PDB file of C-alpha atoms in Angstrom:
ATOM      1  CA  MET A   1      85.586 144.620  11.911  1.00 53.00           C
ATOM      2  CA  GLY A   2      85.043 144.345  15.654  1.00 70.00           C
ATOM      3  CA  THR A   3      82.480 145.760  18.036  1.00 81.00           C
ATOM      4  CA  LEU A   4      81.437 149.384  17.614  1.00 86.00           C
ATOM      5  CA  ILE A   5      79.042 151.790  19.307  1.00 89.00           C
ATOM      6  CA  VAL A   6      76.016 152.790  17.246  1.00 92.00           C
ATOM      7  CA  ASP A   7      72.748 154.700  17.512  1.00 91.00           C
ATOM      8  CA  TYR A   8      69.846 152.626  16.185  1.00 90.00           C
ATOM      9  CA  HIS A   9      67.216 154.574  14.205  1.00 89.00           C
ATOM     10  CA  GLY A  10      65.507 151.764  12.309  1.00 82.00           C
ATOM     11  CA  SER A  11      61.906 150.692  11.918  1.00 83.00           C
ATOM     12  CA  GLN A  12      61.482 149.366  15.484  1.00 82.00           C
ATOM     13  CA  THR A  13      60.949 152.744  17.120  1.00 78.00           C
ATOM     14  CA  GLN A  14      60.592 151.342  20.647  1.00 81.00           C
ATOM     15  CA  SER A  15      64.217 150.142  20.366  1.00 84.00           C
ATOM     16  CA  HIS A  16      65.785 153.420  19.238  1.00 88.00           C
ATOM     17  CA  GLY A  17      68.918 154.202  21.237  1.00 88.00           C
ATOM     18  CA  ARG A  18      72.616 153.460  21.702  1.00 92.00           C
ATOM     19  CA  TYR A  19      73.987 149.923  21.451  1.00 93.00           C
ATOM     20  CA  LEU A  20      77.121 147.893  20.924  1.00 92.00           C
ATOM     21  CA  ALA A  21      77.053 146.373  17.445  1.00 91.00           C
ATOM     22  CA  ARG A  22      78.901 143.409  15.987  1.00 88.00           C
ATOM     23  CA  PRO A  23      78.707 142.081  12.435  1.00 84.00           C
ATOM     24  CA  GLU A  24      76.890 138.837  11.661  1.00 80.00           C
ATOM     25  CA  ARG A  25      78.287 136.263   9.252  1.00 70.00           C
ATOM     26  CA  GLU A  26      74.969 134.421   9.074  1.00 69.00           C
ATOM     27  CA  CYS A  27      71.507 134.912  10.494  1.00 69.00           C
ATOM     28  CA  PRO A  28      71.434 133.694  14.128  1.00 67.00           C
ATOM     29  CA  ARG A  29      67.805 132.646  13.651  1.00 64.00           C
ATOM     30  CA  ARG A  30      68.572 130.777  10.394  1.00 63.00           C
ATOM     31  CA  ARG A  31      66.194 132.943   8.348  1.00 62.00           C
ATOM     32  CA  ASP A  32      66.737 133.704   4.676  1.00 57.00           C
ATOM     33  CA  HIS A  33      65.412 137.282   5.026  1.00 52.00           C
ATOM     34  CA  GLU A  34      62.980 136.856   2.164  1.00 54.00           C
ATOM     35  CA  GLY A  35      65.688 136.546  -0.463  1.00 51.00           C
ATOM     36  CA  ASP A  36      67.843 139.471   0.723  1.00 53.00           C
ATOM     37  CA  HIS A  37      71.397 139.281  -0.489  1.00 55.00           C
ATOM     38  CA  TRP A  38      73.526 138.375   2.517  1.00 50.00           C
ATOM     39  CA  ILE A  39      76.739 140.420   2.472  1.00 55.00           C
ATOM     40  CA  PRO A  40      79.294 139.771   5.238  1.00 51.00           C
ATOM     41  CA  ASP A  41      79.467 142.675   7.721  1.00 52.00           C
ATOM     42  CA  GLU A  42      76.312 144.179   6.174  1.00 72.00           C
ATOM     43  CA  ARG A  43      74.033 143.127   9.032  1.00 80.00           C
ATOM     44  CA  LEU A  44      74.588 143.642  12.736  1.00 87.00           C
ATOM     45  CA  THR A  45      73.535 142.222  16.089  1.00 87.00           C
ATOM     46  CA  LEU A  46      72.834 145.006  18.586  1.00 90.00           C
ATOM     47  CA  THR A  47      73.672 144.426  22.251  1.00 91.00           C
ATOM     48  CA  ASP A  48      72.502 146.426  25.261  1.00 91.00           C
ATOM     49  CA  ILE A  49      75.531 148.342  26.595  1.00 91.00           C
ATOM     50  CA  GLU A  50      74.585 147.938  30.282  1.00 91.00           C
ATOM     51  CA  THR A  51      73.310 144.353  30.416  1.00 92.00           C
ATOM     52  CA  GLY A  52      75.268 142.768  27.567  1.00 89.00           C
ATOM     53  CA  ALA A  53      72.106 141.082  26.290  1.00 90.00           C
ATOM     54  CA  ASP A  54      71.474 140.813  22.539  1.00 88.00           C
ATOM     55  CA  VAL A  55      68.499 143.015  21.692  1.00 88.00           C
ATOM     56  CA  LEU A  56      68.168 143.175  17.909  1.00 88.00           C
ATOM     57  CA  PHE A  57      69.372 140.762  15.228  1.00 83.00           C
ATOM     58  CA  CYS A  58      69.969 141.161  11.498  1.00 82.00           C
ATOM     59  CA  VAL A  59      69.961 144.967  11.632  1.00 85.00           C
ATOM     60  CA  ARG A  60      70.938 146.678   8.395  1.00 83.00           C
ATOM     61  CA  ARG A  61      73.876 149.073   8.519  1.00 82.00           C
ATOM     62  CA  THR A  62      71.620 151.769   7.072  1.00 83.00           C
ATOM     63  CA  SER A  63      69.542 151.596  10.279  1.00 88.00           C
ATOM     64  CA  VAL A  64      72.438 152.662  12.520  1.00 90.00           C
ATOM     65  CA  THR A  65      74.828 155.561  12.852  1.00 89.00           C
ATOM     66  CA  GLU A  66      78.346 154.734  14.025  1.00 89.00           C
ATOM     67  CA  ILE A  67      79.427 156.776  17.052  1.00 91.00           C
ATOM     68  CA  ALA A  68      82.981 158.092  17.490  1.00 87.00           C
ATOM     69  CA  PRO A  69      84.793 158.099  20.865  1.00 85.00           C
ATOM     70  CA  ASP A  70      83.848 161.758  21.378  1.00 84.00           C
ATOM     71  CA  GLY A  71      80.145 160.784  21.400  1.00 85.00           C
ATOM     72  CA  GLN A  72      79.351 162.398  18.041  1.00 86.00           C
ATOM     73  CA  PRO A  73      78.444 160.474  14.917  1.00 89.00           C
ATOM     74  CA  LEU A  74      81.554 159.244  13.117  1.00 86.00           C
ATOM     75  CA  ASN A  75      80.516 160.772   9.810  1.00 86.00           C
ATOM     76  CA  ILE A  76      80.169 164.481  10.547  1.00 91.00           C
ATOM     77  CA  PRO A  77      81.385 167.283   8.260  1.00 94.00           C
ATOM     78  CA  ALA A  78      85.172 167.284   8.068  1.00 94.00           C
ATOM     79  CA  VAL A  79      87.347 170.100   9.374  1.00 94.00           C
ATOM     80  CA  ASP A  80      90.944 171.010   8.570  1.00 95.00           C
ATOM     81  CA  GLY A  81      93.159 168.028   9.471  1.00 94.00           C
ATOM     82  CA  ASP A  82      90.492 165.290   9.368  1.00 94.00           C
ATOM     83  CA  TRP A  83      90.859 162.152   7.262  1.00 93.00           C
ATOM     84  CA  VAL A  84      88.406 162.089   4.350  1.00 94.00           C
ATOM     85  CA  GLU A  85      87.821 159.542   1.633  1.00 92.00           C
ATOM     86  CA  LEU A  86      88.148 160.567  -1.988  1.00 92.00           C
ATOM     87  CA  ASP A  87      87.235 158.521  -5.028  1.00 85.00           C
ATOM     88  CA  HIS A  88      88.174 154.838  -4.946  1.00 82.00           C
ATOM     89  CA  GLY A  89      88.635 154.821  -1.155  1.00 82.00           C
ATOM     90  CA  ARG A  90      91.783 156.965  -1.078  1.00 89.00           C
ATOM     91  CA  LEU A  91      92.235 158.555   2.374  1.00 92.00           C
ATOM     92  CA  VAL A  92      93.705 162.059   2.498  1.00 94.00           C
ATOM     93  CA  VAL A  93      94.124 164.839   5.058  1.00 95.00           C
ATOM     94  CA  PHE A  94      91.354 167.388   4.452  1.00 96.00           C
ATOM     95  CA  ALA A  95      92.163 171.107   4.120  1.00 96.00           C
ATOM     96  CA  TYR A  96      88.930 172.800   2.931  1.00 96.00           C
ATOM     97  CA  GLN A  97      86.015 172.513   0.513  1.00 96.00           C
ATOM     98  CA  GLU A  98      84.451 174.898  -1.990  1.00 93.00           C
ATOM     99  CA  ARG A  99      81.887 174.706  -4.777  1.00 88.00           C
ATOM    100  CA  ALA A 100      83.266 174.089  -8.254  1.00 84.00           C
ATOM    101  CA  TYR A 101      81.613 176.519 -10.640  1.00 76.00           C
ATOM    102  CA  ARG A 102      82.511 175.473 -14.123  1.00 68.00           C
ATOM    103  CA  TYR A 103      79.302 175.222 -16.130  1.00 67.00           C
ATOM    104  CA  GLY A 104      76.504 176.912 -14.227  1.00 62.00           C
ATOM    105  CA  SER A 105      74.757 174.515 -11.854  1.00 67.00           C
ATOM    106  CA  ASP A 106      77.662 172.140 -11.332  1.00 74.00           C
ATOM    107  CA  PRO A 107      77.105 169.173  -8.976  1.00 86.00           C
ATOM    108  CA  TYR A 108      80.812 169.053  -8.132  1.00 89.00           C
ATOM    109  CA  ASP A 109      82.683 170.377  -5.133  1.00 92.00           C
ATOM    110  CA  GLU A 110      86.420 170.928  -4.918  1.00 93.00           C
ATOM    111  CA  ILE A 111      87.916 169.049  -1.992  1.00 95.00           C
ATOM    112  CA  HIS A 112      91.296 170.500  -1.104  1.00 96.00           C
ATOM    113  CA  TYR A 113      93.700 168.202   0.735  1.00 96.00           C
ATOM    114  CA  TYR A 114      97.304 168.016   1.892  1.00 95.00           C
ATOM    115  CA  ALA A 115      99.721 165.807  -0.033  1.00 92.00           C
ATOM    116  CA  ARG A 116     103.471 165.465  -0.107  1.00 88.00           C
ATOM    117  CA  SER A 117     105.304 165.613  -3.420  1.00 86.00           C
ATOM    118  CA  ALA A 118     109.069 165.798  -4.009  1.00 79.00           C
ATOM    119  CA  GLY A 119     109.665 166.364  -0.297  1.00 78.00           C
ATOM    120  CA  ARG A 120     107.222 169.265   0.030  1.00 84.00           C
ATOM    121  CA  TRP A 121     103.672 169.535   1.282  1.00 90.00           C
ATOM    122  CA  TYR A 122     101.161 171.005  -1.149  1.00 92.00           C
ATOM    123  CA  ILE A 123      97.418 171.494  -1.183  1.00 95.00           C
ATOM    124  CA  TYR A 124      95.809 169.613  -4.050  1.00 95.00           C
ATOM    125  CA  ALA A 125      92.178 169.540  -5.169  1.00 94.00           C
ATOM    126  CA  ALA A 126      89.846 166.767  -6.269  1.00 93.00           C
ATOM    127  CA  LEU A 127      86.381 167.129  -7.761  1.00 91.00           C
ATOM    128  CA  LEU A 128      83.607 165.111  -6.120  1.00 92.00           C
ATOM    129  CA  PRO A 129      79.890 165.152  -6.996  1.00 90.00           C
ATOM    130  CA  LEU A 130      78.643 166.271  -3.569  1.00 90.00           C
ATOM    131  CA  HIS A 131      75.986 168.764  -4.810  1.00 88.00           C
ATOM    132  CA  GLY A 132      77.032 171.295  -2.179  1.00 87.00           C
ATOM    133  CA  SER A 133      76.896 168.871   0.750  1.00 93.00           C
ATOM    134  CA  PRO A 134      79.901 168.915   3.071  1.00 95.00           C
ATOM    135  CA  ILE A 135      82.363 166.049   2.801  1.00 95.00           C
ATOM    136  CA  LEU A 136      82.256 163.813   5.872  1.00 93.00           C
ATOM    137  CA  ARG A 137      85.189 162.631   7.928  1.00 92.00           C
ATOM    138  CA  ALA A 138      86.077 159.010   7.233  1.00 89.00           C
ATOM    139  CA  ARG A 139      87.860 158.293  10.512  1.00 88.00           C
ATOM    140  CA  TYR A 140      87.587 159.699  13.985  1.00 89.00           C
ATOM    141  CA  THR A 141      90.339 162.175  14.845  1.00 87.00           C
ATOM    142  CA  SER A 142      90.543 163.947  18.189  1.00 89.00           C
ATOM    143  CA  THR A 143      91.221 167.690  18.237  1.00 90.00           C
ATOM    144  CA  HIS A 144      94.648 166.987  19.720  1.00 92.00           C
ATOM    145  CA  ASP A 145      95.551 164.516  16.952  1.00 92.00           C
ATOM    146  CA  ARG A 146      94.298 166.898  14.266  1.00 92.00           C
ATOM    147  CA  GLU A 147      96.405 169.785  15.638  1.00 93.00           C
ATOM    148  CA  HIS A 148      99.428 167.488  15.955  1.00 94.00           C
ATOM    149  CA  ARG A 149      99.014 166.278  12.334  1.00 93.00           C
ATOM    150  CA  LEU A 150      98.797 169.835  10.968  1.00 94.00           C
ATOM    151  CA  LEU A 151     101.769 171.062  13.018  1.00 94.00           C
ATOM    152  CA  THR A 152     103.830 168.066  11.868  1.00 93.00           C
ATOM    153  CA  ILE A 153     103.023 168.881   8.239  1.00 93.00           C
ATOM    154  CA  ASP A 154     104.049 172.494   8.872  1.00 93.00           C
ATOM    155  CA  GLN A 155     107.262 171.406  10.615  1.00 93.00           C
ATOM    156  CA  GLU A 156     108.238 169.053   7.769  1.00 92.00           C
ATOM    157  CA  ASP A 157     107.617 171.837   5.270  1.00 91.00           C
ATOM    158  CA  HIS A 158     109.874 174.292   7.130  1.00 91.00           C
ATOM    159  CA  ILE A 159     112.641 171.665   7.350  1.00 92.00           C
ATOM    160  CA  THR A 160     112.405 171.100   3.591  1.00 90.00           C
ATOM    161  CA  TYR A 161     112.628 174.836   2.852  1.00 89.00           C
ATOM    162  CA  LEU A 162     115.609 175.209   5.200  1.00 91.00           C
ATOM    163  CA  ARG A 163     117.418 172.393   3.382  1.00 90.00           C
ATOM    164  CA  GLU A 164     116.895 174.223   0.100  1.00 88.00           C
ATOM    165  CA  LEU A 165     118.234 177.473   1.593  1.00 89.00           C
ATOM    166  CA  ARG A 166     121.210 175.890   3.448  1.00 87.00           C
ATOM    167  CA  HIS A 167     123.717 177.332   0.957  1.00 87.00           C
ATOM    168  CA  HIS A 168     122.409 180.861   1.666  1.00 85.00           C
ATOM    169  CA  PRO A 169     122.274 181.111   5.485  1.00 84.00           C
ATOM    170  CA  ASP A 170     122.742 184.893   5.438  1.00 85.00           C
ATOM    171  CA  GLU A 171     119.555 185.600   3.468  1.00 84.00           C
ATOM    172  CA  PRO A 172     116.418 186.866   5.230  1.00 88.00           C
ATOM    173  CA  ALA A 173     114.390 183.918   3.897  1.00 89.00           C
ATOM    174  CA  TYR A 174     116.639 181.474   5.768  1.00 89.00           C
ATOM    175  CA  GLU A 175     116.256 183.357   9.030  1.00 89.00           C
ATOM    176  CA  GLY A 176     112.482 183.578   8.572  1.00 90.00           C
ATOM    177  CA  GLU A 177     112.193 179.840   7.921  1.00 91.00           C
ATOM    178  CA  ALA A 178     114.396 179.069  10.930  1.00 91.00           C
ATOM    179  CA  ASP A 179     112.200 181.250  13.158  1.00 94.00           C
ATOM    180  CA  ASP A 180     109.042 179.608  11.805  1.00 93.00           C
ATOM    181  CA  LEU A 181     110.506 176.147  12.373  1.00 94.00           C
ATOM    182  CA  GLU A 182     111.396 177.032  15.963  1.00 95.00           C
ATOM    183  CA  ARG A 183     107.860 178.392  16.578  1.00 95.00           C
ATOM    184  CA  VAL A 184     106.196 175.267  15.150  1.00 95.00           C
ATOM    185  CA  THR A 185     108.551 172.956  17.069  1.00 95.00           C
ATOM    186  CA  GLN A 186     107.695 174.759  20.315  1.00 95.00           C
ATOM    187  CA  GLN A 187     103.974 174.388  19.556  1.00 95.00           C
ATOM    188  CA  LEU A 188     104.475 170.652  18.937  1.00 94.00           C
ATOM    189  CA  GLU A 189     106.419 170.271  22.189  1.00 94.00           C
ATOM    190  CA  ALA A 190     103.710 172.115  24.118  1.00 93.00           C
ATOM    191  CA  LEU A 191     101.073 169.877  22.531  1.00 90.00           C
ATOM    192  CA  THR A 192     102.859 166.661  23.549  1.00 85.00           C
ATOM    193  CA  ARG A 193     103.289 167.629  27.209  1.00 81.00           C
TER     194      ARG A 193
END
């Protein structure tokens, strides 16, 4: 992991603010941190963005919030088209979220996501114990990239349906799919200009 921009909100309140952060492999001051377990990339050195001077050492990751290129925290509630992390670190393209009501006060939420199977795009669901909290995006995605990803999924789906209907070009379904494909392709072209 390289340098990242973070907001510090730890115990040293006079130092709260935005910094560049880099991971530490060992304590620069050769301290043992009172028996803390030293995990690589777990602690950070914070550097002043303007001066380049190191300000804080051995800062826990829980004391900072990573900032995305758009200036917002990286981990904000996901919207349609964002990358989210499911169980075991699996990244998927988020569609929507809803509470899973199975047995009364259920701690699980259904996370719906896009996935390709047998050449088609489907929306699948996974249960996560989020207790009603929104799932957070796992990676930064600009609005442009999100729109492009969703239009590409839509375009691939229309191409797949047209392939299945190629032996019946006179049917209304074929014409409808062809029109939808043309519309989505035009939207993609307009987005890439």
